[in-house]
Amino acid sequence: MGDKFRRMMQGRYGADQLGQFLSVAALVSVLIGLFTGWSWFSLFGIFLLAWQYFRMFSRNIQKRYNENQGFLLLRRRVVGWFRKERSFVDQNKGYRIFKCPSCGQKVRVPKGKGRISIHCPKCGNDFIKRT
Ligand SMILES: [Zn+2]
């Protein structure tokens, strides 16, 4: 390692967030493959690892950089989606959602009110539910 390694890595792309993600995903896949005996999981892990190394030693820095940017964008979107889902669940704490039997409109009512008559805001139908 040391000098020789540094010289070898000169002008090469190296590790980035996508690379880190690939290493972790590769490790997880291989472990799942080992524990479950599904060898295609391990194969997939090895494929991810090979991809990771290919990117690390690549000299096409611009292309690798763009890939990483794409990955970061995707990750932001996924994280954003999970945040939105969680806040949706939080908002509906203490409520129950019922579907209107005549039009399918979802109606949100407070929990723990016993048997109540629910008025559908869309079609005006009334139906009885236990909350
Ligand atoms: Zn309705």
PDB file of C-alpha atoms and ligand atoms in Angstrom:
ATOM      1  CA  MET A   1       0.000   0.000   0.000  1.00  0.00           C
ATOM      2  CA  GLY A   2       1.094   3.582   0.486  1.00  0.00           C
ATOM      3  CA  ASP A   3       3.015   5.100  -2.396  1.00  0.00           C
ATOM      4  CA  LYS A   4       2.362   2.350  -4.870  1.00  0.00           C
ATOM      5  CA  PHE A   5      -1.345   2.401  -4.120  1.00  0.00           C
ATOM      6  CA  ARG A   6      -1.523   6.181  -4.416  1.00  0.00           C
ATOM      7  CA  ARG A   7       0.199   6.090  -7.793  1.00  0.00           C
ATOM      8  CA  MET A   8      -2.143   3.382  -8.976  1.00  0.00           C
ATOM      9  CA  MET A   9      -5.167   5.456  -7.921  1.00  0.00           C
ATOM     10  CA  GLN A  10      -3.905   8.604  -9.641  1.00  0.00           C
ATOM     11  CA  GLY A  11      -6.348   9.879 -12.229  1.00  0.00           C
ATOM     12  CA  ARG A  12      -8.902   7.347 -11.120  1.00  0.00           C
ATOM     13  CA  TYR A  13     -12.252   8.114  -9.713  1.00  0.00           C
ATOM     14  CA  GLY A  14     -12.154   6.499  -6.254  1.00  0.00           C
ATOM     15  CA  ALA A  15     -15.001   6.121  -3.766  1.00  0.00           C
ATOM     16  CA  ASP A  16     -18.089   8.287  -3.473  1.00  0.00           C
ATOM     17  CA  GLN A  17     -21.553   8.004  -1.908  1.00  0.00           C
ATOM     18  CA  LEU A  18     -22.771   5.631  -4.609  1.00  0.00           C
ATOM     19  CA  GLY A  19     -19.619   3.555  -4.069  1.00  0.00           C
ATOM     20  CA  GLN A  20     -20.260   3.402  -0.323  1.00  0.00           C
ATOM     21  CA  PHE A  21     -23.853   2.429  -0.955  1.00  0.00           C
ATOM     22  CA  LEU A  22     -22.755  -0.305  -3.380  1.00  0.00           C
ATOM     23  CA  SER A  23     -20.252  -1.726  -0.856  1.00  0.00           C
ATOM     24  CA  VAL A  24     -22.897  -1.897   1.864  1.00  0.00           C
ATOM     25  CA  ALA A  25     -25.527  -3.320  -0.493  1.00  0.00           C
ATOM     26  CA  ALA A  26     -23.000  -5.890  -1.741  1.00  0.00           C
ATOM     27  CA  LEU A  27     -22.151  -6.978   1.805  1.00  0.00           C
ATOM     28  CA  VAL A  28     -25.822  -7.238   2.784  1.00  0.00           C
ATOM     29  CA  SER A  29     -26.639  -9.261  -0.350  1.00  0.00           C
ATOM     30  CA  VAL A  30     -23.774 -11.683   0.245  1.00  0.00           C
ATOM     31  CA  LEU A  31     -24.788 -12.120   3.900  1.00  0.00           C
ATOM     32  CA  ILE A  32     -28.427 -12.711   2.963  1.00  0.00           C
ATOM     33  CA  GLY A  33     -27.215 -15.238   0.402  1.00  0.00           C
ATOM     34  CA  LEU A  34     -25.126 -17.026   3.031  1.00  0.00           C
ATOM     35  CA  PHE A  35     -27.873 -17.102   5.644  1.00  0.00           C
ATOM     36  CA  THR A  36     -30.718 -18.114   3.375  1.00  0.00           C
ATOM     37  CA  GLY A  37     -28.751 -20.322   1.002  1.00  0.00           C
ATOM     38  CA  TRP A  38     -30.149 -18.410  -1.967  1.00  0.00           C
ATOM     39  CA  SER A  39     -26.976 -18.274  -3.999  1.00  0.00           C
ATOM     40  CA  TRP A  40     -28.311 -15.707  -6.453  1.00  0.00           C
ATOM     41  CA  PHE A  41     -28.280 -13.181  -3.584  1.00  0.00           C
ATOM     42  CA  SER A  42     -24.556 -13.792  -3.145  1.00  0.00           C
ATOM     43  CA  LEU A  43     -24.049 -13.551  -6.892  1.00  0.00           C
ATOM     44  CA  PHE A  44     -25.886 -10.256  -6.924  1.00  0.00           C
ATOM     45  CA  GLY A  45     -23.653  -9.071  -4.067  1.00  0.00           C
ATOM     46  CA  ILE A  46     -20.544 -10.019  -6.017  1.00  0.00           C
ATOM     47  CA  PHE A  47     -21.926  -8.190  -9.031  1.00  0.00           C
ATOM     48  CA  LEU A  48     -22.472  -5.058  -6.904  1.00  0.00           C
ATOM     49  CA  LEU A  49     -18.944  -5.335  -5.517  1.00  0.00           C
ATOM     50  CA  ALA A  50     -17.519  -5.700  -9.028  1.00  0.00           C
ATOM     51  CA  TRP A  51     -19.483  -2.627 -10.090  1.00  0.00           C
ATOM     52  CA  GLN A  52     -18.149  -0.743  -7.056  1.00  0.00           C
ATOM     53  CA  TYR A  53     -14.545  -1.633  -7.997  1.00  0.00           C
ATOM     54  CA  PHE A  54     -15.127  -0.830 -11.633  1.00  0.00           C
ATOM     55  CA  ARG A  55     -16.292   2.652 -10.615  1.00  0.00           C
ATOM     56  CA  MET A  56     -13.391   3.147  -8.174  1.00  0.00           C
ATOM     57  CA  PHE A  57     -10.742   2.354 -10.774  1.00  0.00           C
ATOM     58  CA  SER A  58     -12.526   4.086 -13.607  1.00  0.00           C
ATOM     59  CA  ARG A  59     -10.741   6.930 -15.402  1.00  0.00           C
ATOM     60  CA  ASN A  60     -13.972   8.348 -16.771  1.00  0.00           C
ATOM     61  CA  ILE A  61     -14.368  10.741 -13.852  1.00  0.00           C
ATOM     62  CA  GLN A  62     -17.052  12.895 -15.424  1.00  0.00           C
ATOM     63  CA  LYS A  63     -19.307   9.926 -16.095  1.00  0.00           C
ATOM     64  CA  ARG A  64     -18.815   8.474 -12.597  1.00  0.00           C
ATOM     65  CA  TYR A  65     -19.499  11.919 -11.125  1.00  0.00           C
ATOM     66  CA  ASN A  66     -22.767  12.131 -13.050  1.00  0.00           C
ATOM     67  CA  GLU A  67     -23.766   8.660 -11.849  1.00  0.00           C
ATOM     68  CA  ASN A  68     -23.151   9.730  -8.282  1.00  0.00           C
ATOM     69  CA  GLN A  69     -25.220  12.871  -8.771  1.00  0.00           C
ATOM     70  CA  GLY A  70     -28.057  10.736 -10.123  1.00  0.00           C
ATOM     71  CA  PHE A  71     -27.752   8.457  -7.123  1.00  0.00           C
ATOM     72  CA  LEU A  72     -27.825  11.399  -4.696  1.00  0.00           C
ATOM     73  CA  LEU A  73     -30.926  12.794  -6.379  1.00  0.00           C
ATOM     74  CA  LEU A  74     -32.661   9.414  -6.173  1.00  0.00           C
ATOM     75  CA  ARG A  75     -31.664   9.042  -2.530  1.00  0.00           C
ATOM     76  CA  ARG A  76     -33.057  12.497  -1.717  1.00  0.00           C
ATOM     77  CA  ARG A  77     -36.328  11.552  -3.383  1.00  0.00           C
ATOM     78  CA  VAL A  78     -36.595   8.250  -1.514  1.00  0.00           C
ATOM     79  CA  VAL A  79     -35.811   9.916   1.822  1.00  0.00           C
ATOM     80  CA  GLY A  80     -38.319  12.672   1.028  1.00  0.00           C
ATOM     81  CA  TRP A  81     -40.989  10.109   0.195  1.00  0.00           C
ATOM     82  CA  PHE A  82     -40.454   8.290   3.504  1.00  0.00           C
ATOM     83  CA  ARG A  83     -40.645  11.578   5.415  1.00  0.00           C
ATOM     84  CA  LYS A  84     -43.914  12.414   3.695  1.00  0.00           C
ATOM     85  CA  GLU A  85     -45.335   8.956   4.451  1.00  0.00           C
ATOM     86  CA  ARG A  86     -44.406   9.288   8.102  1.00  0.00           C
ATOM     87  CA  SER A  87     -45.956  12.717   8.445  1.00  0.00           C
ATOM     88  CA  PHE A  88     -49.101  11.321   6.789  1.00  0.00           C
ATOM     89  CA  VAL A  89     -49.246   8.602   9.462  1.00  0.00           C
ATOM     90  CA  ASP A  90     -48.658  11.192  12.212  1.00  0.00           C
ATOM     91  CA  GLN A  91     -51.434  13.362  10.877  1.00  0.00           C
ATOM     92  CA  ASN A  92     -53.844  10.471  11.001  1.00  0.00           C
ATOM     93  CA  LYS A  93     -53.015   9.436  14.555  1.00  0.00           C
ATOM     94  CA  GLY A  94     -56.206   9.424  16.575  1.00  0.00           C
ATOM     95  CA  TYR A  95     -58.300   9.135  13.443  1.00  0.00           C
ATOM     96  CA  ARG A  96     -59.807   6.300  11.505  1.00  0.00           C
ATOM     97  CA  ILE A  97     -60.321   6.294   7.804  1.00  0.00           C
ATOM     98  CA  PHE A  98     -63.515   4.806   6.447  1.00  0.00           C
ATOM     99  CA  LYS A  99     -64.549   4.287   2.902  1.00  0.00           C
ATOM    100  CA  CYS A 100     -67.985   5.472   1.908  1.00  0.00           C
ATOM    101  CA  PRO A 101     -69.913   2.326   0.861  1.00  0.00           C
ATOM    102  CA  SER A 102     -71.732   4.066  -1.944  1.00  0.00           C
ATOM    103  CA  CYS A 103     -69.010   6.125  -3.666  1.00  0.00           C
ATOM    104  CA  GLY A 104     -65.713   4.906  -2.174  1.00  0.00           C
ATOM    105  CA  GLN A 105     -64.700   8.357  -0.874  1.00  0.00           C
ATOM    106  CA  LYS A 106     -62.337   8.138   2.103  1.00  0.00           C
ATOM    107  CA  VAL A 107     -63.668   9.876   5.213  1.00  0.00           C
ATOM    108  CA  ARG A 108     -61.532  10.615   8.248  1.00  0.00           C
ATOM    109  CA  VAL A 109     -63.225  10.524  11.675  1.00  0.00           C
ATOM    110  CA  PRO A 110     -61.835  10.808  15.232  1.00  0.00           C
ATOM    111  CA  LYS A 111     -61.169   7.517  17.032  1.00  0.00           C
ATOM    112  CA  GLY A 112     -62.954   6.288  20.140  1.00  0.00           C
ATOM    113  CA  LYS A 113     -66.359   7.880  19.576  1.00  0.00           C
ATOM    114  CA  GLY A 114     -68.254   4.584  19.599  1.00  0.00           C
ATOM    115  CA  ARG A 115     -70.926   3.967  16.988  1.00  0.00           C
ATOM    116  CA  ILE A 116     -71.417   7.074  14.952  1.00  0.00           C
ATOM    117  CA  SER A 117     -73.146   8.051  11.805  1.00  0.00           C
ATOM    118  CA  ILE A 118     -70.680   9.253   9.195  1.00  0.00           C
ATOM    119  CA  HIS A 119     -71.756  11.675   6.558  1.00  0.00           C
ATOM    120  CA  CYS A 120     -69.948  11.361   3.249  1.00  0.00           C
ATOM    121  CA  PRO A 121     -68.914  14.835   2.040  1.00  0.00           C
ATOM    122  CA  LYS A 122     -68.866  13.708  -1.566  1.00  0.00           C
ATOM    123  CA  CYS A 123     -72.170  11.981  -2.199  1.00  0.00           C
ATOM    124  CA  GLY A 124     -74.105  12.859   0.966  1.00  0.00           C
ATOM    125  CA  ASN A 125     -74.590   9.208   1.969  1.00  0.00           C
ATOM    126  CA  ASP A 126     -74.793   8.430   5.709  1.00  0.00           C
ATOM    127  CA  PHE A 127     -73.380   5.232   7.128  1.00  0.00           C
ATOM    128  CA  ILE A 128     -72.866   3.843  10.635  1.00  0.00           C
ATOM    129  CA  LYS A 129     -69.432   2.752  11.816  1.00  0.00           C
ATOM    130  CA  ARG A 130     -67.769   1.977  15.104  1.00  0.00           C
ATOM    131  CA  THR A 131     -64.717   4.160  15.645  1.00  0.00           C
TER     132      THR A 131
HETATM  133 ZN    ZN B   1     -69.971   8.790  -0.650  1.00  0.00          ZN
END
